[in-house]
XYZ file of C-alpha atoms in Angstrom:
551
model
C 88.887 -9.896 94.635
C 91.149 -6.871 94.811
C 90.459 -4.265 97.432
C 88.639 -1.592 97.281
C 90.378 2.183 96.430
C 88.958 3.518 99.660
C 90.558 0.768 101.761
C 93.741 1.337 100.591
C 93.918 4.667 100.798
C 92.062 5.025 104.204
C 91.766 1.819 105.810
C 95.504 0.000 105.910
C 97.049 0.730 109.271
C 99.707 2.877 108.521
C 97.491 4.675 105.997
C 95.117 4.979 108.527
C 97.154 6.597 111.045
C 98.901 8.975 108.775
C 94.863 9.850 107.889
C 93.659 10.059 111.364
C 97.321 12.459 112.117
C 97.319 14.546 109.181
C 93.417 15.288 108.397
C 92.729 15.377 112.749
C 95.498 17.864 112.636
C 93.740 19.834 109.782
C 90.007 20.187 111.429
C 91.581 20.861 114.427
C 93.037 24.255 113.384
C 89.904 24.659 111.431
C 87.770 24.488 114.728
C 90.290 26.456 116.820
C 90.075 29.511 114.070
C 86.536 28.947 114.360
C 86.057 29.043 117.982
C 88.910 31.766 118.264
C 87.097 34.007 115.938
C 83.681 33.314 117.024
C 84.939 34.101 121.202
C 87.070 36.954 120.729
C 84.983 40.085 122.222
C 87.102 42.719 120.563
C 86.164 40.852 117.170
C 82.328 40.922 117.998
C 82.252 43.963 114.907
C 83.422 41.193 112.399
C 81.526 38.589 114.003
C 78.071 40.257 112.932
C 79.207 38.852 109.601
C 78.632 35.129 111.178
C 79.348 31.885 109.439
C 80.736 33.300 106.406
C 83.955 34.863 108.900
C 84.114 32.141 110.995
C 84.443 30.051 108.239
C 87.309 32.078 106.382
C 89.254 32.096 109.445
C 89.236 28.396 110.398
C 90.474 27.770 107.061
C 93.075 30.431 106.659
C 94.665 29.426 110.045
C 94.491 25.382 108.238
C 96.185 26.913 104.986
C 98.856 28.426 107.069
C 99.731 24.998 108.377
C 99.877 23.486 104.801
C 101.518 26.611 103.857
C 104.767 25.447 106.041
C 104.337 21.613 105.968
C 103.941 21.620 102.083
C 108.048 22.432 101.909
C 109.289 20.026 104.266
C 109.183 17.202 101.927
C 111.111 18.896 99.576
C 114.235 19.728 102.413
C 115.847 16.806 100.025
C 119.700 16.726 101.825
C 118.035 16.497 105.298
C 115.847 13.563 104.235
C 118.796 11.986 102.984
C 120.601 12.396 106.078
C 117.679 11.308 108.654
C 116.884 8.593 106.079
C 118.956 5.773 106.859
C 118.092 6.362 110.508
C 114.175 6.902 110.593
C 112.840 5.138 107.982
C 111.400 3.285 110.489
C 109.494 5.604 111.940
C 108.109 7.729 108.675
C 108.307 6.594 104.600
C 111.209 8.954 103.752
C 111.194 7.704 100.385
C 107.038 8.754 99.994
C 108.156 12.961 100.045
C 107.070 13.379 96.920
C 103.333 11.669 97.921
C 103.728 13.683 100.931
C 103.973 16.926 99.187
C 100.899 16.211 96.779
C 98.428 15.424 99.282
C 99.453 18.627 100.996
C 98.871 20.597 97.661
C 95.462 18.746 97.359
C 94.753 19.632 101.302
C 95.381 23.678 99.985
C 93.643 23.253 97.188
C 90.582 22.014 98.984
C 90.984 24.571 102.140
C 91.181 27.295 99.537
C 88.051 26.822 97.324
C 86.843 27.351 101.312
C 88.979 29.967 102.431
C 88.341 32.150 98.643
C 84.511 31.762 98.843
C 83.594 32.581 102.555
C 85.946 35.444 102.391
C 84.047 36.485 98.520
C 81.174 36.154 101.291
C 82.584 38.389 103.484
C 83.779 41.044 101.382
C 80.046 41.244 99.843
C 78.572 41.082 103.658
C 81.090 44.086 104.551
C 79.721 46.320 101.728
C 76.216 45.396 102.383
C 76.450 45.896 106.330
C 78.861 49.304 106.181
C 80.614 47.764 109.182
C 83.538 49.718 107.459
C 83.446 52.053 105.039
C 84.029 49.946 101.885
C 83.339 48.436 99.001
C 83.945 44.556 97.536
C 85.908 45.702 94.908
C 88.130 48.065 97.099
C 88.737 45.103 99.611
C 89.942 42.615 96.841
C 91.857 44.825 94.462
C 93.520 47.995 96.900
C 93.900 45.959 100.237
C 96.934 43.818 100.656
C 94.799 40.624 101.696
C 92.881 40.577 98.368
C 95.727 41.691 95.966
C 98.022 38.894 97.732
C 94.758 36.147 97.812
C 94.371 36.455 94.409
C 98.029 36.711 93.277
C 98.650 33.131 95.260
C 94.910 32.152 93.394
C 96.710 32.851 90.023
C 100.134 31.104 90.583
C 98.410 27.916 92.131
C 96.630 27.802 89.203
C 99.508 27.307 86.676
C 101.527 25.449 89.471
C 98.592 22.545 89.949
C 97.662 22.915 86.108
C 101.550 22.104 85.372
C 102.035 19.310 87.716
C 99.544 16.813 86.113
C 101.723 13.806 85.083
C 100.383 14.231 81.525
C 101.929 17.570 81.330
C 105.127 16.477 83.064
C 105.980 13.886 80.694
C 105.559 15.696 77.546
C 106.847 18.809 78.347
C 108.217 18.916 81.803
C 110.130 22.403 81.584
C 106.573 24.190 82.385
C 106.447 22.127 85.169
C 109.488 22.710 86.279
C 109.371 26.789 85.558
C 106.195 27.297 86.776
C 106.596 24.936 89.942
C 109.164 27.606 91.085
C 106.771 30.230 91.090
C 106.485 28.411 94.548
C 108.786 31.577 95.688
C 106.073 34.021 95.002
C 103.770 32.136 96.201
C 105.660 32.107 99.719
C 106.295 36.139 99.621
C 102.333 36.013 99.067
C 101.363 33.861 102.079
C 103.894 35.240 104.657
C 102.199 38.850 103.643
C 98.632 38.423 103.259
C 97.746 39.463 106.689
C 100.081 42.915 106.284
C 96.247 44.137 105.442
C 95.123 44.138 108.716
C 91.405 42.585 108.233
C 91.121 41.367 111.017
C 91.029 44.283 113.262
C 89.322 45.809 116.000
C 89.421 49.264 114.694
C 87.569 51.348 112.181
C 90.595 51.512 110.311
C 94.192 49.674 109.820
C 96.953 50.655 112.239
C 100.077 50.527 110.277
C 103.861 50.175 111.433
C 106.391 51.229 109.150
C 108.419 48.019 109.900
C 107.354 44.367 108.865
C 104.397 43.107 109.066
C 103.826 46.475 108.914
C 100.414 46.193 111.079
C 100.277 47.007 114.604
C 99.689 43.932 117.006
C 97.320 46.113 119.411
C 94.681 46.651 117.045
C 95.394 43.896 114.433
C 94.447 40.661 115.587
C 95.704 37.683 113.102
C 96.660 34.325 114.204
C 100.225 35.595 113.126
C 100.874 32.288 111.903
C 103.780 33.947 109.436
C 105.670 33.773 112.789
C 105.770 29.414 112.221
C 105.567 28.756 109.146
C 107.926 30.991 107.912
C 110.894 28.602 109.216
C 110.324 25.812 107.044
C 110.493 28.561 104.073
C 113.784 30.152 105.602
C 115.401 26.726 105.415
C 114.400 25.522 102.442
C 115.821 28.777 101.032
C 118.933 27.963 102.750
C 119.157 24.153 101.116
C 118.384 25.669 97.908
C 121.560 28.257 98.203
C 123.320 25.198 98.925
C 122.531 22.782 96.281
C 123.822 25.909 94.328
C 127.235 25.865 95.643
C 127.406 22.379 95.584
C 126.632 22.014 92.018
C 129.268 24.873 91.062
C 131.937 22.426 92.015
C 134.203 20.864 89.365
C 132.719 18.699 87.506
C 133.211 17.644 83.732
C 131.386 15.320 81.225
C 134.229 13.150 80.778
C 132.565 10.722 78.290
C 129.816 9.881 76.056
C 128.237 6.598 75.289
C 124.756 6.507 72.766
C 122.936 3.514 72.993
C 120.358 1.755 70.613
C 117.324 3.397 70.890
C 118.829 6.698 71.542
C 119.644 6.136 75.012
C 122.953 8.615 76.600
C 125.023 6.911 78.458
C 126.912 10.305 80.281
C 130.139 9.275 82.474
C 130.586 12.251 84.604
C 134.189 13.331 86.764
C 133.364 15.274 90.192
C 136.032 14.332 92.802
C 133.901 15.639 95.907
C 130.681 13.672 94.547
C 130.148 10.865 97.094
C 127.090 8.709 96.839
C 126.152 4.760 97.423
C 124.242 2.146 95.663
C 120.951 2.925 94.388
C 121.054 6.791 94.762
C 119.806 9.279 92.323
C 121.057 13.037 90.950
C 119.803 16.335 89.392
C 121.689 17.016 85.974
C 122.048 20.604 84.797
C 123.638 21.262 80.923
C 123.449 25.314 81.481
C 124.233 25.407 77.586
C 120.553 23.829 76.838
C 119.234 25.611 79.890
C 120.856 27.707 83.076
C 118.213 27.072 85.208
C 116.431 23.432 84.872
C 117.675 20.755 86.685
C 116.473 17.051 85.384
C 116.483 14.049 88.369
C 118.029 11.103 86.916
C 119.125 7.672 88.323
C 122.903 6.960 88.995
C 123.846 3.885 86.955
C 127.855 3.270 87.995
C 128.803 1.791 91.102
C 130.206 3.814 94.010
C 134.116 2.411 93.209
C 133.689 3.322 89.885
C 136.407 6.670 88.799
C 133.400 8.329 87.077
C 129.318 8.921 87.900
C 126.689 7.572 84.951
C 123.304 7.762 84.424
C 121.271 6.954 81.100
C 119.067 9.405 79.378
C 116.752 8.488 77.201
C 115.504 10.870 74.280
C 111.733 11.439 74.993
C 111.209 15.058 76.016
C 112.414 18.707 75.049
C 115.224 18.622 76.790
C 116.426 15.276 76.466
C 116.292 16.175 72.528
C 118.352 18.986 72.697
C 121.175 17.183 74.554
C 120.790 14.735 71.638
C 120.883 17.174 69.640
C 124.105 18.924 70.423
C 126.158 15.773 71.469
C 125.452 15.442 67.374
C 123.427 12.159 67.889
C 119.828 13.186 67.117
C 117.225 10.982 65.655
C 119.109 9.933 62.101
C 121.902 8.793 64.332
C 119.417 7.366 66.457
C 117.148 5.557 63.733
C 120.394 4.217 62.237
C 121.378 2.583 65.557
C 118.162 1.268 66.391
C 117.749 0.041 62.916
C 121.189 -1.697 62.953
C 120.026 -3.647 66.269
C 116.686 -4.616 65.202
C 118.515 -6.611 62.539
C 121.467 -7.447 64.501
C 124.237 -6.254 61.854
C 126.405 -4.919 64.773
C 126.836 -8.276 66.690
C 130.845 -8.521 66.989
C 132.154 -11.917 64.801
C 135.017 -11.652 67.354
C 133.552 -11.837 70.769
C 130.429 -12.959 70.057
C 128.511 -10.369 71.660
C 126.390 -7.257 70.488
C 128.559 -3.923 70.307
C 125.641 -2.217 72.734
C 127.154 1.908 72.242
C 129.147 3.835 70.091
C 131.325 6.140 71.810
C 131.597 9.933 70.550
C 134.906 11.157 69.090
C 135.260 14.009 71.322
C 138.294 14.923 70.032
C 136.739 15.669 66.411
C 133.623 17.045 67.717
C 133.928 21.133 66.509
C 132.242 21.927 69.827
C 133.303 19.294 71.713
C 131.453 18.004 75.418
C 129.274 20.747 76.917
C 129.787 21.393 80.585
C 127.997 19.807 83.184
C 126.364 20.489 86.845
C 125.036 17.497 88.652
C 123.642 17.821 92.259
C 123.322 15.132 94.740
C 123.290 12.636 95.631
C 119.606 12.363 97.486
C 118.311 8.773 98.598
C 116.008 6.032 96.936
C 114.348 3.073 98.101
C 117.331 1.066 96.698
C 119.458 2.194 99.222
C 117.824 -0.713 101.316
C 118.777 -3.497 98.714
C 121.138 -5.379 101.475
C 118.721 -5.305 104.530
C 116.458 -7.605 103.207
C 116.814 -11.603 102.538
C 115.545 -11.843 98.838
C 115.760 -9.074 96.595
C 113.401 -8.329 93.822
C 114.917 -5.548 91.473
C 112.311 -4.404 88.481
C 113.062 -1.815 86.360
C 110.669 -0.689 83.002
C 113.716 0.495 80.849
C 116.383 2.011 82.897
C 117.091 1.425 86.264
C 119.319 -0.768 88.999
C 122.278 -0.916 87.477
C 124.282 0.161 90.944
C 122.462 -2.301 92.708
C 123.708 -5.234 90.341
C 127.316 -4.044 90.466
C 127.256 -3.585 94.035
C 126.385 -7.234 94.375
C 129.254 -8.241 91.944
C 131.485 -6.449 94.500
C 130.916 -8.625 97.406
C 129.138 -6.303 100.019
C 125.727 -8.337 100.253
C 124.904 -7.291 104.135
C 121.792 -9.801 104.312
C 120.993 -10.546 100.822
C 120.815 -14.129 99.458
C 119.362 -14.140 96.549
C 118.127 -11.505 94.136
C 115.733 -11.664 91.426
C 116.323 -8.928 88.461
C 113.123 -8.279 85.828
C 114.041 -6.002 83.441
C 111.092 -5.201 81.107
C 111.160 -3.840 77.789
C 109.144 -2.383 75.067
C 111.185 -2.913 72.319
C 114.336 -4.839 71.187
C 116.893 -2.464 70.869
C 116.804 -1.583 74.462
C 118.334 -4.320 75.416
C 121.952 -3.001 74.180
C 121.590 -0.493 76.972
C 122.902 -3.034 79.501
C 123.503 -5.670 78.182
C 127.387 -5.783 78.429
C 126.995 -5.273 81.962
C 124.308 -8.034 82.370
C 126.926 -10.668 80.356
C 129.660 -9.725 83.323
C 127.524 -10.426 86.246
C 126.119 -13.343 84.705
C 129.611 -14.629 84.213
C 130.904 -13.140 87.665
C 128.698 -15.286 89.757
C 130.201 -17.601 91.817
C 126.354 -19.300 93.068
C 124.273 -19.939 89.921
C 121.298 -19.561 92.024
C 121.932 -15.881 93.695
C 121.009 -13.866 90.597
C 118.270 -14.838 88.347
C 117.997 -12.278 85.556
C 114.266 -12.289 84.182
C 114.183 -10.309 80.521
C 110.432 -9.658 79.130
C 109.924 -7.916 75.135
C 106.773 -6.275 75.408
C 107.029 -5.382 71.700
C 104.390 -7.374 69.225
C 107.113 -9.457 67.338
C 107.315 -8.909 63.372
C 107.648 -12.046 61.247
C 111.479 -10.988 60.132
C 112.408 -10.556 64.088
C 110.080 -13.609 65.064
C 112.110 -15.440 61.871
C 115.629 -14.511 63.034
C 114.756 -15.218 66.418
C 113.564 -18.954 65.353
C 117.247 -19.274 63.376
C 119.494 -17.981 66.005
C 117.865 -19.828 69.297
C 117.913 -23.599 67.522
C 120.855 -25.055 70.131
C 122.335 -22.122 71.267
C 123.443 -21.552 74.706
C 122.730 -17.972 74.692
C 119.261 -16.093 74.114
C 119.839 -14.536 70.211
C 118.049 -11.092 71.599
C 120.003 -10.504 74.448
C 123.008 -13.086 74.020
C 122.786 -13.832 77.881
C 122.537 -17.125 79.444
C 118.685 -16.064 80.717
C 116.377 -16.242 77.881
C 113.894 -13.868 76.575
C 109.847 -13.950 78.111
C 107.088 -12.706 75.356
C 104.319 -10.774 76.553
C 103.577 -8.899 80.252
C 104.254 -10.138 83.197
C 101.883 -12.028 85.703
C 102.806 -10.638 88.733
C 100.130 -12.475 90.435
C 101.632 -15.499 90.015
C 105.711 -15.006 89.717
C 104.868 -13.297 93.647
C 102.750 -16.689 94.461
C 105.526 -18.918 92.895
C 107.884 -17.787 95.200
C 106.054 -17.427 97.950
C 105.481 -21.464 97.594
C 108.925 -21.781 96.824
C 110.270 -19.907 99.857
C 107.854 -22.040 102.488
C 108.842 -24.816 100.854
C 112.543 -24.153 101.666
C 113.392 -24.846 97.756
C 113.996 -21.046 96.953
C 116.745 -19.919 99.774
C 119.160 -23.227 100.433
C 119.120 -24.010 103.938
C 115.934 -21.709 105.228
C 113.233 -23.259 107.157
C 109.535 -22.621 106.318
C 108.931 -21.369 110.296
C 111.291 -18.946 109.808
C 109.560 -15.074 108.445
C 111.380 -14.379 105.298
C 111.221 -10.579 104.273
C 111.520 -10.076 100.468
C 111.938 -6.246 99.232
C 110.908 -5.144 95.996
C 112.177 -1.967 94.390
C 110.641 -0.840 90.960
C 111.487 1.963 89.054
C 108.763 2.620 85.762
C 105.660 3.866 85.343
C 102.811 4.398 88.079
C 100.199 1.974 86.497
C 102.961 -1.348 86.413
C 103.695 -0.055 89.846
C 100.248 -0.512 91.126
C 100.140 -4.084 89.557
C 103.048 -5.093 91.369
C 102.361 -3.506 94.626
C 98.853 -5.224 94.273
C 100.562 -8.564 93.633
C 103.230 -8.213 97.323
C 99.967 -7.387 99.453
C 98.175 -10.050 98.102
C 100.986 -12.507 98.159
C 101.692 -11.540 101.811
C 101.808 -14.168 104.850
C 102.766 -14.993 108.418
C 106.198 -16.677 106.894
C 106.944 -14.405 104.035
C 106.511 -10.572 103.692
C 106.683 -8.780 100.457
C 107.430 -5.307 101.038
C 107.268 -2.829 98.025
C 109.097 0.126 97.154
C 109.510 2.371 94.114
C 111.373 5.230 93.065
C 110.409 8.814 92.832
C 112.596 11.542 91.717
């Protein structure tokens, strides 16, 4: 029986700290605004209004907090730098899970903050404890124009960010997400009002914050949080000069199924196995930036990474490299049949390579920024290696291995899932040279599973071409082709038998605590099966660890 959703958000131990840290932290402030407000003499004018103020205040000092901590997650080029030399200490490579349970503390503390202070500007009015209305409070005072200007932009920011919303049309996300700018100018100012006052009326300075601190008496938490937003700022202006540098799209590959192979030139670009860039085509857009993983090697003269054609802007680069979706159907056509399978080599012609020098427009210019760190990263610290990618995905990691620098790695086990047939030209050239590179037959085991429901000409051809042959007729590699979805549940249990049996590494003992790493890269819901399957699979002599990507 799997556990419960509670326990493993809550109740695993390093869940459970991070829980007991980051939501102690949280009603901690809350009770020091409380207590702050509720024991300040000089405040006793606003405390008449009771729970309602007390309330407000707790949770604006909490918001203030999340207001600074929700941007450190996303200080990308200082997370890769302390990465390799704290992730023991904090998940480096959870930011982005970081960053949303932040935006779902704020969005909690504000339904709080908003309606005790909706309380308070209706208890003001009715009292008279100043000479003011609701309305004038919320629409002339800079605490209510700024409240509800942050109310309106974390609306479309949190309405944009559902994953839904992301994958079909991820350029609201990504416009509206930077509305994050405003949203700072907003918090750092809200308190220029001077509410919180001992005096009948504001005392203003003509210099920021433009309130007096005798009479005015905030938590100025602007004074903190403000840093995190001054360096981010900073790392922002400098992912901007960074991706200004020369760089040119030096070639273009298209792959069945529409998939962009884009080799890229940028002499000061430095970056290792398993890493992961921002691309930037300021002809389709000047001011989106699209995460995608890195695909060559780090010896390799150019950077790659794959694009596949499934979103607004993927289309458009499609589009004006001239290989939209009649190019596209045609290729993908062409491999479902297998017409383009070379007589000479004996292996499927995976790309077609633009004519650049024909093209009337020829290659648009390119930015790429990067690189930033991925879970990958940590392929050679561990003993076994389980690389799973849903489409594309560890391609570095499988060349890095053909290179020679293993570190600690002895044997590696590569599923590559797919949903149709085609896809497997993507690759596939590269999967044929490792396969033939390998000097231990047992180090790499390449694991290929078709999702697709098989037609009766495919299932027919498939029948024809395997009868005897040394190669698998989909893929034409050595490693033949699994029907279906996988059971995680049991590959994880096979090997976990395997391993204690001292059958699966040559030479281990069973006493011995083998560590096996998996990194995925695909889709949340495959993610959570797999993850499921390491915890459960788990023992004193072998510990599946899981990882997965997030851009």
């Amino acid at each position: 029986m799997s556990e419960s959703w509670f326990h493993k958000e809550f109740l695993v131990p390093k869940r459970l700290a991070f829980n007991v840290f980051f939501y102690g932290s949280h009603l901690a402030l809350f009770a020091y605004g409380w207590y702050s407000q509720e024991t300040n003499q000089r405040l006793s004018g606003l405390n008449s209004l009771k729970f309602s103020v007390w309330v407000s205040r707790g949770a604006g000092l909490v918001l203030a907090y999340d207001g600074g901590l929700i941007l450190i997650p996303m200080l990308r080029n200082i997370i890769r730098v302390l990465r390799p030399k704290l992730t023991w200490l904090f998940p480096a490579d959870e930011n982005i899970w970081f960053h949303r349970q932040v935006a779902y503390s704020m969005a909690f503390w504000t339904m709080v903050h908003t309606t005790a202070h909706y309380v308070n500007f209706i208890n003001v009015e009715r009292t008279q404890i100043r000479k003011q209305t609701a309305l004038q409070i919320h629409y002339t005072q800079a605490g209510g124009i700024t409240g509800h200007f942050m109310l309106l932009i974390m609306f479309l920011m949190y309405t944009t960010a559902h994953h839904k919303i992301r994958q079909q049309c991820f350029e609201a996300f990504w416009y509206t997400h930077h509305l994050a700018f405003f949203f700072m100018l907003g918090l750092y100012t809200h308190a220029t009002g001077c509410f919180v006052r001992d005096s009948t009326n504001p005392d203003y300075v003509p210099y920021f914050p433009f309130y007096s601190t005798d009479h005015c008496l905030g938590y100025f938490s602007w004074r903190f949080i403000i840093w995190p937003g001054i360096i981010y700022f900073g790392e922002r202006v400098y992912r901007e000069y960074r991706g200004r540098r020369a760089t040119r799209l030096s070639k273009v590959l298209v792959h069945p199924s529409g998939a962009m192979e884009l080799r890229i030139i940028k002499p000061s670009f430095k970056y290792t196995a398993g890493q992961w860039l921002f691309v930037q085509i300021p002809e389709i857009s000047r001011f989106q930036w699209h995460p995608f993983t890195i695909t060559s090697a780090p010896e390799d003269p150019y950077v790659s990474v794959h694009i596949r054609q499934v979103g607004d802007w993927t289309r458009a680069l499609g589009e004006r490299l001239g290989v939209g979706p009649s190019v596209v159907a045609a290729m993908t056509s062409a491999a479902m049949k297998g017409s383009e399978k070379s007589e000479k080599s004996g292996t499927r012609g995976e790309f077609v390579e633009l004519d650049t020098n024909s093209a009337a427009a020829g290659l648009p210019a390119i930015r790429i920024d990067g690189p930033y760190g991925a879970p990958t990263e940590d392929v050679f610290k561990v003993e076994v290696a389980v690389l799973i990618g849903a489409g594309i995905g560890q391609q570095s990691d499988l060349l890095e291995q053909k290179r020679g620098t293993l570190g600690t790695l002895r044997r590696v086990e590569f599923f590559w899932v797919c949903r149709d047939a085609p896809s497997f030209g993507w690759f596939q050239s590269l999967l044929q040279e490792v396969e033939a590179a390998q000097a231990d037959p047992n180090f790499l085991r390449i694991n290929i599973y078709l999702t697709q429901k098989i037609g009766e000409d495919m299932l027919w051809n498939i029948a024809v071409n395997d009868a005897g042959a040394d190669y698998d007729p989909l893929t034409l590699l050595r490693s033949r082709t699994m029907f279906g979805r996988p059971d995680w549940m049991t590959i994880y249990g096979q090997m976990r038998q395997a391993i204690d049996s001292g059958q699966y590494i040559p030479g281990s003992k069973s006493q011995l605590k083998t560590k096996v790493g998996t990194y995925f890269c695909g889709p949340g819901a495959l993610a959570k099966a797999i993850k499921e399957a390491t915890v459960r699979n788990s023992s004193s002599s072998v510990e599946f660890t899981f990882a997965k990507e997030h851009f």
